[in-house]
Coordinates of C-alpha atoms in Angstrom, one line a residue:
Chain Y
X30 CA -5.0 31.4 -5.3
X31 CA -1.8 32.7 -3.9
X32 CA 1.2 31.3 -2.1
X33 CA 1.0 30.0 1.4
X34 CA 3.5 32.1 3.4
X35 CA 3.9 34.0 6.7
X36 CA 2.7 37.3 5.2
X37 CA -0.4 35.7 3.8
X38 CA -1.2 34.0 7.1
X39 CA -0.8 37.3 9.0
X40 CA -3.0 39.2 6.4
X41 CA -5.7 36.5 6.6
X42 CA -5.5 36.4 10.4
X43 CA -6.2 40.1 10.5
X44 CA -9.3 39.6 8.4
X45 CA -10.5 36.8 10.7
X46 CA -9.5 33.9 8.3
X47 CA -12.7 34.5 6.4
X48 CA -11.2 35.1 3.0
X49 CA -9.1 32.0 2.3
X50 CA -9.8 30.5 -1.1
X51 CA -10.4 26.8 -1.6
X52 CA -7.1 24.9 -2.1
X53 CA -8.2 23.5 -5.4
X54 CA -11.0 24.1 -7.9
X55 CA -14.1 21.9 -8.3
X56 CA -14.4 21.9 -12.2
X57 CA -17.0 20.2 -14.3
X58 CA -15.3 17.4 -16.4
X59 CA -14.5 18.4 -20.0
X60 CA -15.2 15.9 -22.7
X61 CA -11.6 15.6 -23.8
X62 CA -8.2 15.6 -22.1
X63 CA -4.7 14.7 -23.1
X64 CA -4.3 12.4 -20.1
X65 CA -6.8 10.9 -17.7
X66 CA -5.5 9.6 -14.4
X67 CA -8.0 7.2 -12.7
X68 CA -7.7 7.5 -9.0
X69 CA -7.1 10.7 -6.9
X70 CA -5.0 9.1 -4.3
X71 CA -1.5 10.1 -3.5
X72 CA 0.0 8.4 -6.5
X73 CA -2.6 9.7 -8.9
X74 CA -2.2 13.3 -7.6
X75 CA 1.6 13.1 -7.7
X76 CA 1.5 11.7 -11.2
X77 CA -0.7 14.6 -12.5
X78 CA 1.5 17.1 -10.7
X79 CA 4.7 15.7 -12.3
X80 CA 3.0 15.4 -15.7
X81 CA 2.3 19.2 -15.5
X82 CA 5.6 20.2 -13.9
X83 CA 8.2 18.0 -15.5
X84 CA 6.6 17.2 -18.9
X85 CA 4.4 20.3 -19.6
X86 CA 1.3 18.2 -20.0
X87 CA -1.4 20.3 -18.2
X88 CA -4.6 19.2 -20.0
X89 CA -5.0 16.4 -17.4
X90 CA -8.0 15.1 -15.4
X91 CA -7.8 13.1 -12.2
X92 CA -11.0 11.1 -11.7
X93 CA -11.7 10.2 -8.1
X94 CA -14.7 8.1 -7.2
X95 CA -14.8 9.5 -3.6
X96 CA -13.0 12.5 -2.3
X97 CA -9.3 13.5 -2.2
X98 CA -7.6 12.0 0.8
X99 CA -10.4 9.5 1.4
X100 CA -8.6 6.4 0.2
X101 CA -5.4 4.6 1.2
X102 CA -3.4 7.9 1.3
X103 CA -5.4 8.7 4.4
X104 CA -5.3 5.2 5.8
X105 CA -1.6 4.4 6.3
X106 CA 0.9 4.6 9.1
X107 CA 2.8 7.5 7.3
X108 CA 6.2 5.9 7.3
X109 CA 8.8 7.0 4.7
X110 CA 12.0 5.0 4.2
X111 CA 14.2 3.4 1.5
X112 CA 15.9 0.6 3.3
X113 CA 15.6 -1.9 0.5
X114 CA 18.0 -4.6 -0.7
X115 CA 17.4 -5.4 -4.3
X116 CA 18.6 -3.4 -7.3
X117 CA 15.2 -3.0 -8.8
X118 CA 14.0 -1.2 -5.7
X119 CA 16.8 0.7 -4.0
X120 CA 17.4 3.5 -6.6
X121 CA 13.6 4.0 -7.0
X122 CA 12.9 4.5 -3.3
X123 CA 16.1 6.5 -2.7
X124 CA 15.0 8.9 -5.4
X125 CA 11.7 9.1 -3.5
X126 CA 13.7 10.1 -0.4
X127 CA 15.2 13.0 -2.3
X128 CA 11.7 14.1 -3.4
X129 CA 10.4 13.8 0.2
X130 CA 13.1 16.1 1.5
X131 CA 12.2 19.0 -0.9
X132 CA 8.5 18.3 -1.1
X133 CA 7.2 21.0 1.2
X134 CA 9.1 23.7 -0.6
X135 CA 8.3 22.2 -4.0
X136 CA 4.6 22.1 -3.4
X137 CA 4.4 25.2 -1.2
X138 CA 2.6 23.0 1.3
X139 CA 3.8 21.9 4.7
X140 CA 3.8 18.1 4.4
X141 CA 5.5 17.8 7.8
X142 CA 8.2 15.5 6.6
X143 CA 10.1 14.5 9.7
X144 CA 13.3 12.5 9.2
X145 CA 13.3 11.2 12.7
X146 CA 14.9 7.9 11.8
X147 CA 13.6 4.4 11.1
X148 CA 15.1 1.7 13.4
X149 CA 14.6 -2.0 13.1
X150 CA 15.7 -4.0 16.1
X151 CA 17.4 -7.4 16.1
X152 CA 17.0 -10.1 18.7
X153 CA 19.8 -12.5 17.9
X154 CA 23.4 -12.6 16.5
X155 CA 22.2 -14.1 13.2
X156 CA 19.5 -11.5 12.8
X157 CA 22.1 -8.8 13.5
X158 CA 24.3 -10.4 10.8
X159 CA 21.5 -10.0 8.2
X160 CA 21.1 -6.4 9.3
X161 CA 24.8 -5.9 8.7
X162 CA 24.4 -7.2 5.3
X163 CA 21.4 -5.0 4.7
X164 CA 23.3 -1.9 6.0
X165 CA 26.3 -2.7 3.7
X166 CA 24.0 -3.1 0.7
X167 CA 22.2 0.1 1.5
X168 CA 25.5 2.0 1.8
X169 CA 26.7 0.6 -1.5
X170 CA 23.5 2.0 -3.0
X171 CA 24.1 5.4 -1.5
X172 CA 21.5 5.0 1.2
X173 CA 22.3 6.0 4.7
X174 CA 22.5 3.1 7.2
X175 CA 24.0 2.6 10.6
X176 CA 24.3 -0.5 12.8
X177 CA 23.4 0.1 16.4
X178 CA 24.5 -1.8 19.5
X179 CA 22.0 -2.8 22.1
X180 CA 22.9 0.3 24.2
X181 CA 22.6 2.6 21.3
X182 CA 19.1 1.2 20.6
X183 CA 18.0 1.8 24.2
X184 CA 19.5 5.3 24.1
X185 CA 17.3 6.2 21.2
X186 CA 14.2 4.5 22.5
X187 CA 14.4 4.0 26.2
X188 CA 10.9 2.4 26.4
X189 CA 12.0 -0.7 24.5
X190 CA 12.2 -3.7 26.9
X191 CA 16.0 -4.2 27.2
X192 CA 15.8 -6.7 30.0
X193 CA 17.3 -10.2 29.7
X194 CA 14.2 -12.1 30.8
X195 CA 12.0 -10.9 28.0
X196 CA 10.8 -13.5 25.4
X197 CA 13.0 -12.0 22.7
X198 CA 16.0 -10.2 24.3
X199 CA 17.3 -7.1 22.5
X200 CA 20.6 -7.6 20.6
X201 CA 21.0 -4.5 18.4
X202 CA 19.5 -2.6 15.6
X203 CA 19.8 -1.0 12.2
X204 CA 19.0 2.6 11.6
X205 CA 18.2 4.6 8.5
X206 CA 18.7 8.1 10.0
X207 CA 17.2 10.2 7.2
X208 CA 14.0 8.2 7.0
X209 CA 10.9 9.0 9.1
X210 CA 7.3 10.2 8.8
X211 CA 5.2 12.7 6.8
X212 CA 1.7 13.9 7.4
X213 CA -0.3 11.7 5.0
X214 CA -3.3 14.0 4.5
X215 CA -1.0 17.0 3.8
X216 CA 0.7 15.0 1.1
X217 CA -2.6 14.4 -0.7
X218 CA -3.7 18.0 -0.2
X219 CA -0.4 19.4 -1.2
X220 CA -0.1 17.5 -4.4
X221 CA -3.8 18.3 -5.2
X222 CA -3.3 22.0 -4.7
X223 CA 0.0 22.1 -6.6
X224 CA -1.4 20.1 -9.5
X225 CA -4.6 22.2 -9.7
X226 CA -2.5 25.4 -9.8
X227 CA -0.7 24.0 -12.8
X228 CA -4.0 23.5 -14.6
X229 CA -4.9 19.9 -13.7
X230 CA -8.7 19.2 -13.3
X231 CA -9.4 17.3 -10.1
X232 CA -12.8 15.7 -10.5
X233 CA -14.2 14.2 -7.3
X234 CA -17.3 11.9 -6.9
X235 CA -16.6 10.7 -10.4
X236 CA -16.4 6.9 -10.6
X237 CA -15.1 5.2 -13.7
X238 CA -17.7 2.6 -14.8
X239 CA -16.1 1.3 -18.0
X240 CA -13.5 2.0 -20.7
X241 CA -14.2 3.4 -24.2
X242 CA -12.3 1.5 -26.9
X243 CA -11.8 2.2 -30.5
X244 CA -10.6 -1.0 -32.1
X245 CA -7.9 -2.3 -29.8
X246 CA -7.1 1.2 -28.4
X247 CA -8.5 2.8 -25.2
X248 CA -9.7 6.3 -26.0
X249 CA -11.5 7.3 -22.9
X250 CA -13.7 6.2 -19.9
X251 CA -17.4 6.1 -19.1
X252 CA -17.9 7.7 -15.7
X253 CA -20.8 8.4 -13.3
X254 CA -20.4 12.0 -14.6
X255 CA -20.5 11.2 -18.3
X256 CA -18.1 10.0 -21.0
X257 CA -14.6 11.5 -21.0
X258 CA -12.1 11.0 -23.8
X259 CA -8.4 11.1 -23.6
X260 CA -5.3 10.1 -25.6
X261 CA -3.9 8.3 -22.6
X262 CA -5.5 6.7 -19.6
X263 CA -3.4 6.0 -16.5
X264 CA -4.7 3.7 -13.7
X265 CA -3.6 4.4 -10.1
X266 CA -6.4 2.7 -8.2
X267 CA -4.7 0.8 -5.4
X268 CA -7.3 -1.6 -3.9
X269 CA -9.4 -1.7 -7.0
X270 CA -6.9 -2.6 -9.7
X271 CA -8.3 -6.0 -10.4
X272 CA -11.9 -4.8 -10.5
X273 CA -11.1 -2.1 -13.0
X274 CA -8.8 -4.3 -15.1
X275 CA -11.6 -6.9 -15.2
X276 CA -13.6 -4.5 -17.3
X277 CA -10.9 -4.8 -19.9
X278 CA -10.7 -8.6 -19.6
X279 CA -7.3 -8.3 -18.0
X280 CA -6.2 -10.6 -15.2
X281 CA -3.5 -9.0 -13.0
X282 CA -0.8 -10.6 -10.8
X283 CA -2.6 -9.0 -7.9
X284 CA -4.7 -10.1 -4.9
X285 CA -6.5 -7.6 -2.6
X286 CA -5.8 -7.9 1.1
X287 CA -6.7 -5.8 4.1
X288 CA -4.1 -4.2 6.3
X289 CA -5.2 -2.9 9.7
X290 CA -3.7 0.1 11.5
X291 CA -4.2 1.5 14.9
X292 CA -3.8 4.8 16.8
X293 CA -4.0 5.4 20.5
X294 CA -5.2 8.5 22.4
X295 CA -2.7 11.4 22.3
X296 CA 0.1 11.0 24.8
X297 CA 3.2 13.0 25.9
X298 CA 6.3 12.3 23.8
X299 CA 7.1 8.6 24.2
X300 CA 8.6 7.3 21.0
X301 CA 11.3 9.3 19.2
X302 CA 11.4 7.7 15.7
X303 CA 9.9 4.9 13.8
X304 CA 10.7 1.5 15.4
X305 CA 10.0 -2.0 14.1
X306 CA 10.0 -5.2 16.2
X307 CA 12.4 -7.9 14.9
X308 CA 10.7 -11.0 16.3
X309 CA 7.3 -10.4 14.8
X310 CA 5.6 -7.9 12.6
X311 CA 5.0 -4.6 14.4
X312 CA 6.0 -1.0 13.4
X313 CA 5.3 2.1 15.5
X314 CA 5.8 5.8 15.6
X315 CA 4.2 8.7 17.4
X316 CA 2.3 11.3 15.5
X317 CA 2.9 15.0 16.1
X318 CA -0.4 15.1 17.9
X319 CA 0.8 12.5 20.3
X320 CA -1.1 9.4 19.1
X321 CA 0.9 6.2 18.9
X322 CA 0.4 4.9 15.4
X323 CA 1.1 1.3 14.7
X324 CA 0.5 -1.7 12.4
X325 CA 1.6 -5.2 11.6
X326 CA 0.7 -8.0 9.2
X327 CA -2.1 -8.1 6.6
X328 CA -5.0 -10.2 7.5
X329 CA -4.0 -12.9 5.0
X330 CA -7.1 -13.6 2.9
X331 CA -8.5 -11.9 -0.2
X332 CA -10.8 -9.2 0.7
X333 CA -12.2 -5.8 -0.5
X334 CA -13.7 -5.0 2.9
X335 CA -12.0 -2.0 4.5
X336 CA -12.0 -3.7 7.9
X337 CA -10.0 -6.6 9.4
X338 CA -10.6 -9.3 11.9
X339 CA -9.6 -9.8 15.6
X340 CA -6.9 -12.5 15.3
X341 CA -4.5 -10.2 13.5
X342 CA -5.5 -7.3 15.7
X343 CA -4.5 -9.4 18.7
X344 CA -1.2 -10.5 17.1
X345 CA -0.2 -6.9 16.3
X346 CA -0.9 -5.8 19.9
X347 CA 1.0 -8.7 21.3
X348 CA 4.0 -7.9 19.3
X349 CA 3.9 -4.3 20.4
X350 CA 3.5 -5.2 24.1
X351 CA 6.4 -7.6 23.9
X352 CA 8.7 -4.8 22.5
X353 CA 7.3 -1.9 24.6
X354 CA 5.4 -3.2 27.6
X355 CA 4.4 0.3 28.7
X356 CA 2.1 0.6 25.7
X357 CA -0.4 -1.6 27.6
X358 CA -1.4 1.5 29.6
X359 CA -2.5 3.4 26.6
X360 CA -6.1 3.4 25.3
X361 CA -6.7 2.6 21.7
X362 CA -8.5 5.4 20.0
X363 CA -9.2 4.0 16.5
X364 CA -8.5 1.0 14.3
X365 CA -9.1 0.9 10.6
X366 CA -8.3 -1.2 7.5
X367 CA -7.2 -0.4 4.0
X368 CA -7.3 -2.6 0.9
X369 CA -3.9 -3.4 -0.6
X370 CA -3.0 -4.5 -4.0
X371 CA -0.7 -7.3 -3.0
X372 CA 1.5 -8.3 -6.0
X373 CA 3.0 -11.8 -6.6
X374 CA 6.5 -10.7 -5.7
X375 CA 5.8 -7.9 -3.2
X376 CA 7.0 -5.2 -5.7
X377 CA 4.9 -2.7 -7.7
X378 CA 4.1 -2.4 -11.3
X379 CA 4.5 0.9 -13.3
X380 CA 4.3 0.1 -16.9
X381 CA 3.0 0.9 -20.4
X382 CA 0.0 -1.1 -21.6
X383 CA -0.7 -4.0 -21.9
X384 CA -3.5 -2.3 -24.0
X385 CA -2.8 0.7 -26.3
X386 CA -3.6 3.9 -24.5
X387 CA -3.5 2.3 -21.1
X388 CA -0.8 2.8 -18.4
X389 CA -0.7 0.8 -15.2
X390 CA 0.4 1.8 -11.7
X391 CA -0.5 -1.0 -9.2
X392 CA 0.8 -3.6 -6.8
X393 CA 2.2 -1.4 -4.0
X394 CA 1.4 -4.0 -1.4
X395 CA 1.5 -2.1 1.9
X396 CA 4.4 0.2 1.0
X397 CA 2.6 2.6 -1.1
X398 CA 2.7 5.8 1.0
X399 CA 6.5 6.2 1.1
X400 CA 6.5 5.6 -2.7
X401 CA 4.1 8.4 -3.4
X402 CA 6.5 11.0 -4.9
X403 CA 8.7 8.5 -6.7
X404 CA 5.7 6.7 -8.1
X405 CA 4.2 9.9 -9.4
X406 CA 7.5 11.0 -10.8
X407 CA 8.1 7.7 -12.7
X408 CA 4.5 7.2 -13.8
X409 CA 4.4 10.7 -15.2
X410 CA 7.6 9.9 -17.2
X411 CA 6.2 6.6 -18.3
X412 CA 2.9 8.2 -19.6
X413 CA 4.6 11.2 -21.2
X414 CA 7.3 9.2 -23.0
X415 CA 5.5 5.9 -23.6
X416 CA 8.4 4.1 -21.9
X417 CA 9.7 3.5 -18.4
X418 CA 12.0 5.9 -16.6
X419 CA 15.4 4.4 -15.7
X420 CA 14.1 4.1 -12.1
X421 CA 11.0 2.0 -12.8
X422 CA 12.3 -0.1 -15.7
X423 CA 12.3 -3.2 -13.5
X424 CA 8.6 -2.7 -12.5
X425 CA 7.1 -4.2 -15.7
X426 CA 4.0 -6.3 -15.9
X427 CA 5.7 -9.1 -17.9
X428 CA 8.5 -9.6 -15.4
X429 CA 6.7 -12.5 -13.9
X430 CA 6.4 -14.4 -17.2
X431 CA 10.1 -13.6 -18.0
X432 CA 11.4 -14.7 -14.6
X433 CA 12.5 -11.3 -13.3
X434 CA 10.4 -11.1 -10.2
X435 CA 11.7 -8.6 -7.6
X436 CA 11.1 -10.6 -4.4
X437 CA 12.6 -8.7 -1.4
X438 CA 11.2 -11.2 1.0
X439 CA 11.8 -14.3 -1.1
X440 CA 8.3 -15.6 -0.6
X441 CA 7.3 -16.6 -4.1
X442 CA 3.9 -16.0 -5.7
X443 CA 2.0 -16.0 -2.3
X444 CA 0.6 -12.4 -1.8
X445 CA -0.5 -13.1 1.7
X446 CA 3.2 -13.8 2.7
X447 CA 4.8 -10.6 1.3
Chain V
X19 CA -15.3 -12.0 13.0
X20 CA -15.1 -14.9 10.5
X21 CA -16.5 -18.1 11.9
X22 CA -16.3 -21.3 9.8
X23 CA -18.6 -24.2 10.3
X24 CA -16.2 -27.2 10.0
X25 CA -18.0 -30.3 8.7
X26 CA -16.1 -32.3 11.3
X27 CA -15.9 -30.0 14.4
X28 CA -18.9 -27.6 14.0
X29 CA -18.6 -23.8 14.1
X30 CA -15.2 -22.6 15.2
X31 CA -13.7 -19.2 15.3
X32 CA -11.3 -17.6 12.9
X33 CA -8.1 -18.0 15.0
X34 CA -8.3 -21.8 14.5
X35 CA -8.0 -21.6 10.8
X36 CA -5.4 -20.5 8.3
X37 CA -6.2 -19.3 4.8
X38 CA -5.1 -21.3 1.8
X39 CA -5.9 -19.9 -1.6
X40 CA -8.4 -19.6 -4.4
X41 CA -9.9 -23.1 -4.8
X42 CA -11.0 -22.6 -8.4
X43 CA -7.5 -22.6 -10.0
X44 CA -6.8 -25.8 -11.9
X45 CA -3.2 -26.9 -12.3
X46 CA -2.2 -27.1 -16.0
X47 CA -0.8 -30.3 -17.5
X48 CA 2.9 -30.7 -17.1
X49 CA 3.5 -30.1 -20.8
X50 CA 1.1 -27.2 -21.1
X51 CA 2.5 -24.1 -22.8
X52 CA 4.5 -21.7 -20.6
X53 CA 1.9 -19.0 -21.1
X54 CA -0.7 -21.2 -19.4
X55 CA 1.7 -21.9 -16.5
X56 CA 2.4 -18.2 -16.1
X57 CA -1.4 -17.5 -15.8
X58 CA -1.7 -20.3 -13.3
X59 CA 1.2 -19.3 -11.1
X60 CA 1.0 -15.5 -11.2
X61 CA -2.5 -14.2 -12.3
X62 CA -5.6 -14.2 -10.1
X63 CA -9.3 -13.5 -10.6
X64 CA -9.4 -11.6 -7.4
X65 CA -13.2 -11.1 -7.5
X66 CA -15.1 -8.6 -5.4
X67 CA -18.0 -10.8 -4.2
X68 CA -18.3 -14.5 -3.9
X69 CA -15.0 -16.3 -3.7
X70 CA -14.4 -20.1 -3.4
X71 CA -11.3 -20.8 -1.4
X72 CA -9.4 -23.3 0.8
X73 CA -9.0 -22.9 4.6
X74 CA -7.0 -25.2 6.8
X75 CA -8.4 -26.1 10.2
X76 CA -4.8 -25.9 11.5
X77 CA -5.7 -25.6 15.2
X78 CA -8.6 -28.1 15.1
X79 CA -9.0 -31.3 13.1
X80 CA -6.3 -30.3 10.6
X81 CA -8.6 -30.9 7.6
X82 CA -8.5 -28.7 4.5
X83 CA -11.9 -27.2 3.8
X84 CA -13.5 -25.5 0.8
X85 CA -15.3 -22.3 1.7
X86 CA -17.5 -19.9 -0.2
X87 CA -16.9 -16.4 1.3
X88 CA -18.0 -12.9 0.1
X89 CA -14.9 -10.8 -0.2
X90 CA -16.9 -7.6 0.3
X91 CA -18.7 -8.6 3.5
X92 CA -16.7 -11.7 4.9
X93 CA -20.0 -13.6 5.0
X94 CA -19.6 -17.3 4.6
X95 CA -22.4 -19.0 2.6
X96 CA -21.1 -22.5 2.2
X97 CA -18.5 -24.9 3.7
X98 CA -17.6 -28.3 2.3
X99 CA -14.8 -30.8 1.8
X100 CA -12.2 -30.1 -0.8
X101 CA -13.7 -32.4 -3.4
X102 CA -17.2 -30.9 -3.0
X103 CA -18.6 -27.7 -4.6
X104 CA -21.4 -25.3 -3.7
X105 CA -24.5 -25.8 -5.8
X106 CA -24.6 -22.3 -7.1
X107 CA -21.0 -22.5 -8.4
X108 CA -21.3 -25.9 -10.1

């Protein structure tokens, strides 16, 4: 299939770009694999890639019911950051940042990782104090963080309303300078191509209908393209976790909610980094194509419909216009919704079991995109070694029963509030 | 757009209501085993299809309502008071 490099591009350009090979094969499913990963989203693809690369397990199938890049990996706002507070989360996400930095080289695919900085703005002295605490915690955990004055915030993003007569006057901000964005589709395609080159079978249009059990052990899956057996079955099916677990009689600490996102028509450079509003829920960045990409709260009721409703739509836009009034002049191009696995503490689950032969990867709430490399890295380790990596040992399924919930927001078991 | 036919106020739009939770979960007895409490507090059925749930008419009559809504389509097939149940579910 060959490497992507300048020479190759020039050679193919001379031949009219008619001889590029497909980026990954389209194999027929075999009847037997060492490992099956259900779900060909970012996390599933990354898991297969790291299984092959770090653990030498290449007899792996990824079963995707739709097509690669058609699920949540293509429906997010592409933000990558690690500005977390709690011990269970910080090292995991910071390891992810390290993987993001080298990803394009590692995968030989331009994922357009752009560390343009993630800035959260504060609107009061007390909010600024909590940001100072967060910045200190981040620094103690080896994560970059800077506190910004009001003037420094406006210097970075001049279009923020810095006037004193706005509803929530600007006070200051916190910046993670090495966080930013990546091109979401490229992340999916890059992992797919790299995993395929290492021998992983990516099987699209292959829906898992049921599990095959021998006694109490899972030994494979029934799919729309026939039965497939495997020693180990990993689930990375954000948005469908409860539905799939239900086939095993498992009830998960998960509720499905819809999160809406929005993009405007392409516009000249307007927003330099990622910015979040401090007096509501609104986060925004500008894509390399110029579209202003933003989102806010989840809709707040259980749903599997990949579309949301107007009250949240209005709320998100209102937050955005309060922070950056000039956005009102832009035309909205598209609005879409993705189904999130909202967990009971706002943190994910990467764990062995609870049934022999099964491995769980779920509960990413609406922070799954940034976790893609770290999740794949840790899930591959968990599957290969039958035990959690140091980085995901807090993400167990039984942490709720044991009282070790990792609740960044302190909301308790109310998924709509995380 | 979700519209809910409040038994007191008639059909009102989504923005007048706030979502509560799954209305089919039964609180365990105080002395029930911890495992049962864990299931109650942390685990959810989370069905894809019909879901019976509470909504609060927060910006209307402030009554709590029980609603049967399809989680795949957002269609509402029944609205009642908290002590009532749709016939199909009972």
